[in-house]
């Protein structure tokens, strides 16, 4: 997180005054003044793990891609099988450059509306104009918009929903609290599903998703109504505000990569451990940027891999720390910190494939010291997503 921007250059979130009124410490991140913590990162981390944290992620980009042929147009830029994504479903994907490097990671949701028929006129209902809702990273959204405008066909609509805010309600009590606040909203609502929801005068886009590893929801609302929504949610006892600091420690424990740190335009999806984002059909048909290179990496393997590392003691390794096998540097840490849930430091790093197997003993260089570390599977803390039909 960057805190080095001058306050005068920072954009304000719709909830800026609300955050300050609730005691938030504000810092610069992705060009915005963002709440990094309220009562403390550790307290907010633990509250989210045991109850529900309310995060403001309005700095992220919300885009709508519309028009006949929108799915095919997106498939020319993403490796996701967008054509098979049914209305009301969400999928994680990647915006790829020509060589298959990752320009951004994002969520794509099919928000195509069902148009009701007219019973008296004897007409049946039908699906309306295809509409895909994208949530992209805040730091890259303007580049993403430029890239999409350059490469999407002229007949495909691209709308930046910059008049909307985005709140993330995360934690094991998120569904209970949200249902109490808005009766009926969680019915038949599983992980990676979406719905539009009207609550009084609030017009919401709600997805059961997030980036903490916990069950939860991301709720898009008109910026002018964000304070009303936040206040309604905060009336529930299970919900407390949480800042960027807790969001980062939660996503690290969940083993989720952060763009600009664990991912960049020099990173390919296979080395990053994100091959699952390449749809099965797309692997056969190709047609996305870098498909030939990525297919070769899938078949032959990659020279480096993103791995999880568990450290002993209390000293954490941060981004940029060298990873060593004996005297030889075999990798670099891309994210690291203390894991409150586990009680010891953890890190993500790219290391040579030969040193990426689970159980491999390595060392991290921190402040001139070598810290022992072991390659461990990710996520570090199991995900607790709500999957319909699961026991």
Short mmCIF file of C-alpha atoms in Angstrom, two decimals:
data_model
loop_
_atom_site.label_atom_id
_atom_site.label_comp_id
_atom_site.label_asym_id
_atom_site.label_seq_id
_atom_site.Cartn_x
_atom_site.Cartn_y
_atom_site.Cartn_z
CA UNK A 1 0.00 0.00 0.00
CA UNK A 2 1.28 3.39 -0.90
CA UNK A 3 1.02 6.11 1.69
CA UNK A 4 3.33 8.52 -0.06
CA UNK A 5 0.85 10.53 -2.11
CA UNK A 6 0.23 14.10 -1.06
CA UNK A 7 -3.25 14.39 0.51
CA UNK A 8 -4.22 17.11 -1.97
CA UNK A 9 -3.83 14.69 -4.90
CA UNK A 10 -6.06 12.01 -3.45
CA UNK A 11 -9.61 11.39 -4.59
CA UNK A 12 -12.35 11.09 -1.97
CA UNK A 13 -14.53 8.04 -1.62
CA UNK A 14 -18.30 8.59 -1.38
CA UNK A 15 -18.04 7.50 2.27
CA UNK A 16 -15.01 9.66 3.11
CA UNK A 17 -16.79 11.69 5.79
CA UNK A 18 -18.48 8.54 7.16
CA UNK A 19 -15.10 6.83 7.58
CA UNK A 20 -13.63 9.81 9.40
CA UNK A 21 -16.70 10.06 11.64
CA UNK A 22 -16.17 6.42 12.60
CA UNK A 23 -12.57 7.05 13.61
CA UNK A 24 -10.79 5.70 10.54
CA UNK A 25 -7.13 6.45 9.91
CA UNK A 26 -6.98 7.44 6.26
CA UNK A 27 -4.05 6.74 3.92
CA UNK A 28 -3.38 7.09 0.21
CA UNK A 29 -4.00 3.97 -1.85
CA UNK A 30 -4.67 3.64 -5.58
CA UNK A 31 -5.12 7.40 -5.80
CA UNK A 32 -7.80 7.55 -3.07
CA UNK A 33 -7.87 8.46 0.59
CA UNK A 34 -8.78 5.08 2.06
CA UNK A 35 -9.50 3.85 5.60
CA UNK A 36 -6.64 1.58 6.61
CA UNK A 37 -8.00 0.86 10.09
CA UNK A 38 -10.51 1.95 12.74
CA UNK A 39 -9.89 0.24 16.10
CA UNK A 40 -6.84 -1.67 14.83
CA UNK A 41 -5.87 -4.09 12.07
CA UNK A 42 -5.63 -7.13 14.36
CA UNK A 43 -9.01 -6.45 15.99
CA UNK A 44 -10.69 -5.92 12.60
CA UNK A 45 -9.04 -9.05 11.18
CA UNK A 46 -10.26 -11.19 14.08
CA UNK A 47 -13.74 -9.62 14.06
CA UNK A 48 -14.12 -10.43 10.36
CA UNK A 49 -12.96 -14.01 10.95
CA UNK A 50 -15.52 -14.47 13.75
CA UNK A 51 -18.38 -12.11 12.78
CA UNK A 52 -18.55 -9.69 9.82
CA UNK A 53 -16.40 -6.80 8.65
CA UNK A 54 -17.70 -4.01 6.40
CA UNK A 55 -15.06 -2.85 3.91
CA UNK A 56 -15.28 0.10 1.54
CA UNK A 57 -13.85 -0.94 -1.84
CA UNK A 58 -15.36 1.91 -3.83
CA UNK A 59 -11.94 2.68 -5.32
CA UNK A 60 -12.33 -0.38 -7.52
CA UNK A 61 -13.61 0.05 -11.04
CA UNK A 62 -17.17 -0.99 -11.89
CA UNK A 63 -17.76 -1.40 -15.60
CA UNK A 64 -20.69 -2.57 -17.70
CA UNK A 65 -20.12 -4.20 -21.10
CA UNK A 66 -23.27 -4.53 -23.16
CA UNK A 67 -24.61 -5.49 -26.54
CA UNK A 68 -25.18 -8.48 -28.79
CA UNK A 69 -21.83 -10.19 -29.14
CA UNK A 70 -20.53 -8.87 -25.79
CA UNK A 71 -19.55 -12.36 -24.59
CA UNK A 72 -17.51 -13.08 -27.70
CA UNK A 73 -15.91 -9.64 -27.53
CA UNK A 74 -14.84 -10.23 -23.93
CA UNK A 75 -13.50 -13.68 -24.80
CA UNK A 76 -11.10 -11.99 -27.21
CA UNK A 77 -9.53 -10.26 -24.19
CA UNK A 78 -10.11 -12.71 -21.30
CA UNK A 79 -9.40 -16.46 -21.02
CA UNK A 80 -12.73 -17.06 -19.27
CA UNK A 81 -15.51 -19.01 -20.93
CA UNK A 82 -17.81 -15.98 -20.88
CA UNK A 83 -20.27 -17.45 -23.40
CA UNK A 84 -21.21 -20.22 -20.96
CA UNK A 85 -21.63 -17.83 -18.01
CA UNK A 86 -25.34 -17.89 -17.22
CA UNK A 87 -27.27 -14.84 -16.03
CA UNK A 88 -26.73 -14.37 -12.31
CA UNK A 89 -23.35 -16.11 -12.27
CA UNK A 90 -19.93 -14.63 -11.41
CA UNK A 91 -16.52 -15.76 -12.62
CA UNK A 92 -12.95 -14.76 -11.75
CA UNK A 93 -10.89 -13.87 -14.80
CA UNK A 94 -7.84 -12.08 -16.11
CA UNK A 95 -7.35 -9.24 -18.56
CA UNK A 96 -4.43 -10.42 -20.66
CA UNK A 97 -1.91 -8.58 -22.81
CA UNK A 98 -0.80 -9.76 -26.24
CA UNK A 99 1.86 -12.06 -24.78
CA UNK A 100 -0.43 -13.50 -22.10
CA UNK A 101 0.90 -11.22 -19.36
CA UNK A 102 -1.70 -10.26 -16.76
CA UNK A 103 -2.90 -6.67 -17.18
CA UNK A 104 -5.40 -7.07 -14.32
CA UNK A 105 -7.48 -9.64 -12.50
CA UNK A 106 -11.20 -9.08 -12.27
CA UNK A 107 -14.67 -10.46 -11.63
CA UNK A 108 -17.09 -10.79 -14.52
CA UNK A 109 -20.82 -11.20 -13.81
CA UNK A 110 -23.58 -11.89 -16.28
CA UNK A 111 -26.25 -9.31 -15.38
CA UNK A 112 -28.44 -9.80 -18.43
CA UNK A 113 -32.01 -8.96 -17.42
CA UNK A 114 -35.04 -11.18 -17.91
CA UNK A 115 -37.80 -9.29 -19.73
CA UNK A 116 -41.22 -10.42 -18.55
CA UNK A 117 -43.80 -11.27 -21.17
CA UNK A 118 -47.32 -9.87 -21.38
CA UNK A 119 -49.83 -12.53 -20.38
CA UNK A 120 -52.78 -10.62 -21.81
CA UNK A 121 -50.98 -10.10 -25.09
CA UNK A 122 -49.89 -13.73 -25.09
CA UNK A 123 -46.17 -12.90 -25.29
CA UNK A 124 -43.55 -14.92 -23.47
CA UNK A 125 -40.64 -13.51 -21.51
CA UNK A 126 -37.15 -13.38 -22.93
CA UNK A 127 -33.59 -12.38 -22.03
CA UNK A 128 -32.75 -8.76 -22.78
CA UNK A 129 -29.58 -7.24 -24.16
CA UNK A 130 -26.50 -9.11 -22.91
CA UNK A 131 -24.88 -7.21 -20.03
CA UNK A 132 -21.63 -8.10 -18.25
CA UNK A 133 -20.62 -6.34 -15.05
CA UNK A 134 -16.86 -6.18 -14.43
CA UNK A 135 -15.15 -5.26 -11.16
CA UNK A 136 -11.50 -4.36 -11.74
CA UNK A 137 -8.70 -3.15 -9.49
CA UNK A 138 -8.67 0.51 -8.49
CA UNK A 139 -5.02 1.12 -9.37
CA UNK A 140 -5.45 -0.24 -12.89
CA UNK A 141 -9.01 0.75 -13.76
CA UNK A 142 -8.12 3.65 -16.06
CA UNK A 143 -5.66 1.51 -17.99
CA UNK A 144 -8.29 -1.25 -18.12
CA UNK A 145 -10.89 1.14 -19.49
CA UNK A 146 -8.45 2.39 -22.13
CA UNK A 147 -7.56 -1.17 -23.10
CA UNK A 148 -11.20 -2.24 -23.33
CA UNK A 149 -12.16 0.84 -25.35
CA UNK A 150 -9.31 0.16 -27.75
CA UNK A 151 -10.06 -3.50 -28.32
CA UNK A 152 -13.81 -3.93 -27.88
CA UNK A 153 -15.73 -3.60 -31.16
CA UNK A 154 -17.47 -0.27 -31.70
CA UNK A 155 -20.91 -1.85 -31.41
CA UNK A 156 -20.19 -3.11 -27.88
CA UNK A 157 -21.08 -0.69 -25.12
CA UNK A 158 -18.67 0.10 -22.28
CA UNK A 159 -19.96 2.13 -19.36
CA UNK A 160 -17.87 3.14 -16.36
CA UNK A 161 -20.23 3.07 -13.38
CA UNK A 162 -18.30 5.80 -11.59
CA UNK A 163 -21.45 7.05 -9.89
CA UNK A 164 -21.64 3.86 -7.81
CA UNK A 165 -19.93 2.85 -4.56
CA UNK A 166 -18.94 -0.71 -3.62
CA UNK A 167 -19.08 -2.19 -0.12
CA UNK A 168 -17.82 -5.65 0.87
CA UNK A 169 -19.47 -7.42 3.79
CA UNK A 170 -17.27 -10.36 4.77
CA UNK A 171 -17.30 -12.96 7.52
CA UNK A 172 -19.23 -15.97 8.85
CA UNK A 173 -22.08 -13.78 10.14
CA UNK A 174 -22.37 -11.76 6.92
CA UNK A 175 -25.34 -13.71 5.55
CA UNK A 176 -27.23 -13.66 8.86
CA UNK A 177 -26.77 -9.94 9.29
CA UNK A 178 -27.56 -9.08 5.69
CA UNK A 179 -30.71 -11.20 5.74
CA UNK A 180 -31.91 -9.47 8.89
CA UNK A 181 -31.25 -6.10 7.27
CA UNK A 182 -32.92 -7.03 3.96
CA UNK A 183 -35.29 -9.95 4.36
CA UNK A 184 -35.18 -12.43 1.50
CA UNK A 185 -31.92 -11.27 -0.04
CA UNK A 186 -29.89 -14.40 0.78
CA UNK A 187 -32.51 -16.90 -0.38
CA UNK A 188 -31.13 -19.26 -3.04
CA UNK A 189 -27.88 -17.30 -3.14
CA UNK A 190 -24.62 -19.25 -3.38
CA UNK A 191 -20.97 -18.41 -3.83
CA UNK A 192 -20.17 -16.65 -7.12
CA UNK A 193 -23.79 -15.79 -7.81
CA UNK A 194 -25.30 -12.36 -8.29
CA UNK A 195 -28.64 -10.61 -8.16
CA UNK A 196 -30.09 -7.18 -8.52
CA UNK A 197 -32.00 -6.22 -5.39
CA UNK A 198 -34.27 -3.34 -4.60
CA UNK A 199 -34.41 -2.35 -0.94
CA UNK A 200 -36.61 0.66 -0.44
CA UNK A 201 -35.13 3.26 -2.75
CA UNK A 202 -31.80 1.42 -2.94
CA UNK A 203 -31.02 -0.23 -6.29
CA UNK A 204 -28.33 -2.78 -5.49
CA UNK A 205 -26.12 -5.15 -7.44
CA UNK A 206 -25.15 -7.89 -5.00
CA UNK A 207 -22.65 -10.70 -5.57
CA UNK A 208 -21.84 -13.43 -3.08
CA UNK A 209 -18.10 -13.02 -3.39
CA UNK A 210 -15.17 -11.16 -1.88
CA UNK A 211 -11.44 -11.29 -1.41
CA UNK A 212 -10.96 -12.38 2.18
CA UNK A 213 -11.56 -16.15 1.94
CA UNK A 214 -14.70 -15.73 4.06
CA UNK A 215 -18.31 -16.05 3.02
CA UNK A 216 -19.65 -12.64 2.14
CA UNK A 217 -21.09 -10.19 -0.32
CA UNK A 218 -20.00 -7.28 -2.46
CA UNK A 219 -22.76 -4.69 -2.76
CA UNK A 220 -22.82 -2.01 -5.44
CA UNK A 221 -24.99 1.00 -4.65
CA UNK A 222 -25.44 4.52 -6.00
CA UNK A 223 -22.73 6.70 -4.45
CA UNK A 224 -25.40 9.09 -3.17
CA UNK A 225 -26.97 6.18 -1.24
CA UNK A 226 -23.76 4.61 0.11
CA UNK A 227 -24.03 6.25 3.53
CA UNK A 228 -27.63 5.10 3.86
CA UNK A 229 -26.63 1.52 3.04
CA UNK A 230 -23.60 1.57 5.36
CA UNK A 231 -25.72 2.92 8.20
CA UNK A 232 -28.37 0.25 7.67
CA UNK A 233 -25.78 -2.53 7.75
CA UNK A 234 -23.96 -1.10 10.75
CA UNK A 235 -27.22 -1.30 12.72
CA UNK A 236 -26.64 -5.06 12.88
CA UNK A 237 -24.64 -6.17 15.90
CA UNK A 238 -22.49 -8.61 13.91
CA UNK A 239 -21.07 -5.88 11.67
CA UNK A 240 -18.16 -3.54 12.36
CA UNK A 241 -16.20 -1.40 9.89
CA UNK A 242 -12.86 -2.81 8.76
CA UNK A 243 -10.05 -1.17 6.82
CA UNK A 244 -7.55 -1.97 4.12
CA UNK A 245 -5.06 -3.37 6.63
CA UNK A 246 -7.36 -6.19 7.72
CA UNK A 247 -8.46 -6.81 4.14
CA UNK A 248 -4.83 -7.33 3.16
CA UNK A 249 -4.01 -9.71 6.02
CA UNK A 250 -7.20 -11.70 5.34
CA UNK A 251 -6.53 -12.02 1.61
CA UNK A 252 -2.92 -13.06 2.33
CA UNK A 253 -4.12 -15.81 4.69
CA UNK A 254 -6.56 -16.84 1.95
CA UNK A 255 -3.64 -17.18 -0.51
CA UNK A 256 -5.22 -14.70 -2.92
CA UNK A 257 -2.81 -12.73 -5.12
CA UNK A 258 -2.88 -8.92 -5.16
CA UNK A 259 -2.40 -7.13 -8.45
CA UNK A 260 0.67 -4.89 -8.47
CA UNK A 261 2.37 -7.16 -5.94
CA UNK A 262 1.82 -10.85 -6.77
CA UNK A 263 0.61 -10.18 -10.32
CA UNK A 264 1.83 -7.86 -13.07
CA UNK A 265 1.95 -7.61 -16.84
CA UNK A 266 5.12 -9.73 -16.66
CA UNK A 267 3.27 -12.53 -14.86
CA UNK A 268 1.55 -15.33 -16.78
CA UNK A 269 -1.51 -17.15 -15.39
CA UNK A 270 0.24 -20.52 -15.10
CA UNK A 271 3.25 -19.33 -13.06
CA UNK A 272 0.81 -17.41 -10.86
CA UNK A 273 -1.18 -20.54 -10.06
CA UNK A 274 -4.25 -19.11 -11.80
CA UNK A 275 -4.64 -21.70 -14.56
CA UNK A 276 -8.12 -22.41 -13.17
CA UNK A 277 -9.15 -19.05 -14.66
CA UNK A 278 -8.61 -20.44 -18.16
CA UNK A 279 -11.90 -22.07 -19.13
CA UNK A 280 -11.87 -25.70 -20.26
CA UNK A 281 -13.41 -24.78 -23.58
CA UNK A 282 -10.96 -21.91 -24.03
CA UNK A 283 -8.01 -24.26 -23.58
CA UNK A 284 -9.25 -26.18 -26.60
CA UNK A 285 -10.36 -23.30 -28.75
CA UNK A 286 -7.81 -20.62 -27.76
CA UNK A 287 -8.56 -17.22 -29.20
CA UNK A 288 -7.47 -15.18 -26.17
CA UNK A 289 -4.27 -13.07 -25.92
CA UNK A 290 -1.16 -15.18 -25.43
CA UNK A 291 -3.07 -18.43 -25.92
CA UNK A 292 -0.22 -20.16 -27.75
CA UNK A 293 2.33 -19.25 -25.08
CA UNK A 294 -0.01 -20.13 -22.21
CA UNK A 295 -0.91 -23.46 -23.81
CA UNK A 296 2.81 -24.28 -24.00
CA UNK A 297 3.31 -23.35 -20.33
CA UNK A 298 0.37 -25.55 -19.35
CA UNK A 299 1.85 -28.45 -21.27
CA UNK A 300 5.54 -28.07 -20.40
CA UNK A 301 5.42 -26.31 -17.04
CA UNK A 302 6.85 -22.94 -15.99
CA UNK A 303 10.35 -21.99 -14.84
CA UNK A 304 8.98 -20.25 -11.74
CA UNK A 305 5.89 -20.73 -9.59
CA UNK A 306 3.96 -18.75 -6.99
CA UNK A 307 4.20 -20.59 -3.69
CA UNK A 308 3.16 -20.15 -0.08
CA UNK A 309 5.83 -19.93 2.61
CA UNK A 310 5.45 -20.45 6.36
CA UNK A 311 8.01 -18.76 8.61
CA UNK A 312 8.95 -19.44 12.18
CA UNK A 313 9.18 -16.78 14.91
CA UNK A 314 7.52 -13.35 14.73
CA UNK A 315 9.58 -11.45 12.13
CA UNK A 316 7.71 -11.08 8.84
CA UNK A 317 9.22 -10.97 5.36
CA UNK A 318 7.88 -8.19 3.14
CA UNK A 319 7.65 -7.74 -0.61
CA UNK A 320 11.08 -7.80 -2.25
CA UNK A 321 12.77 -10.10 0.27
CA UNK A 322 15.08 -12.62 -1.40
CA UNK A 323 14.36 -16.35 -1.21
CA UNK A 324 17.46 -18.52 -0.91
CA UNK A 325 18.41 -22.18 -1.20
CA UNK A 326 21.82 -22.24 0.39
CA UNK A 327 23.86 -19.40 -1.15
CA UNK A 328 21.74 -19.17 -4.29
CA UNK A 329 18.77 -16.84 -4.61
CA UNK A 330 15.91 -18.86 -6.08
CA UNK A 331 13.07 -16.40 -5.76
CA UNK A 332 11.56 -13.18 -4.40
CA UNK A 333 8.74 -12.51 -1.94
CA UNK A 334 5.77 -10.68 -3.44
CA UNK A 335 3.51 -10.45 -0.35
CA UNK A 336 4.23 -11.15 3.27
CA UNK A 337 3.11 -10.41 6.78
CA UNK A 338 2.11 -11.81 10.13
CA UNK A 339 -0.91 -14.14 9.97
CA UNK A 340 -3.09 -13.39 13.00
CA UNK A 341 -5.17 -16.54 12.54
CA UNK A 342 -2.10 -18.78 12.45
CA UNK A 343 0.13 -16.97 14.91
CA UNK A 344 3.21 -16.86 12.69
CA UNK A 345 4.42 -14.99 9.56
CA UNK A 346 3.54 -16.15 6.06
CA UNK A 347 4.50 -15.03 2.59
CA UNK A 348 3.86 -15.57 -1.09
CA UNK A 349 6.84 -15.71 -3.44
CA UNK A 350 7.85 -16.71 -6.94
CA UNK A 351 10.57 -19.35 -6.78
CA UNK A 352 12.34 -21.59 -9.27
CA UNK A 353 10.16 -24.58 -10.11
CA UNK A 354 12.84 -26.92 -8.72
CA UNK A 355 12.33 -25.38 -5.27
CA UNK A 356 8.53 -25.12 -5.32
CA UNK A 357 7.51 -28.52 -3.97
CA UNK A 358 5.54 -28.64 -0.72
CA UNK A 359 7.86 -29.10 2.24
CA UNK A 360 10.95 -27.58 0.58
CA UNK A 361 13.09 -25.80 3.16
CA UNK A 362 14.26 -22.33 2.09
CA UNK A 363 15.51 -19.12 3.69
CA UNK A 364 14.26 -15.53 3.39
CA UNK A 365 16.63 -12.62 3.76
CA UNK A 366 15.16 -9.93 6.02
CA UNK A 367 17.22 -6.99 7.34
CA UNK A 368 20.44 -8.88 6.75
CA UNK A 369 19.21 -12.00 8.54
CA UNK A 370 18.25 -15.34 7.08
CA UNK A 371 14.86 -16.62 8.29
CA UNK A 372 13.96 -20.30 7.78
CA UNK A 373 10.84 -20.87 5.69
CA UNK A 374 9.00 -23.88 4.33
CA UNK A 375 6.91 -24.22 1.18
CA UNK A 376 3.32 -24.92 2.23
CA UNK A 377 0.05 -25.31 0.31
CA UNK A 378 -2.32 -22.37 -0.14
CA UNK A 379 -4.69 -21.14 1.10
CA UNK A 380 -2.91 -20.76 4.40
CA UNK A 381 -6.33 -20.57 6.11
CA UNK A 382 -9.13 -22.62 4.51
CA UNK A 383 -11.72 -20.71 2.51
CA UNK A 384 -15.23 -20.66 3.95
CA UNK A 385 -17.29 -19.79 0.89
CA UNK A 386 -20.98 -20.74 0.94
CA UNK A 387 -21.60 -23.30 -1.76
CA UNK A 388 -25.21 -24.32 -2.32
CA UNK A 389 -25.80 -28.00 -1.71
CA UNK A 390 -22.56 -28.50 0.22
CA UNK A 391 -22.91 -30.42 3.49
#
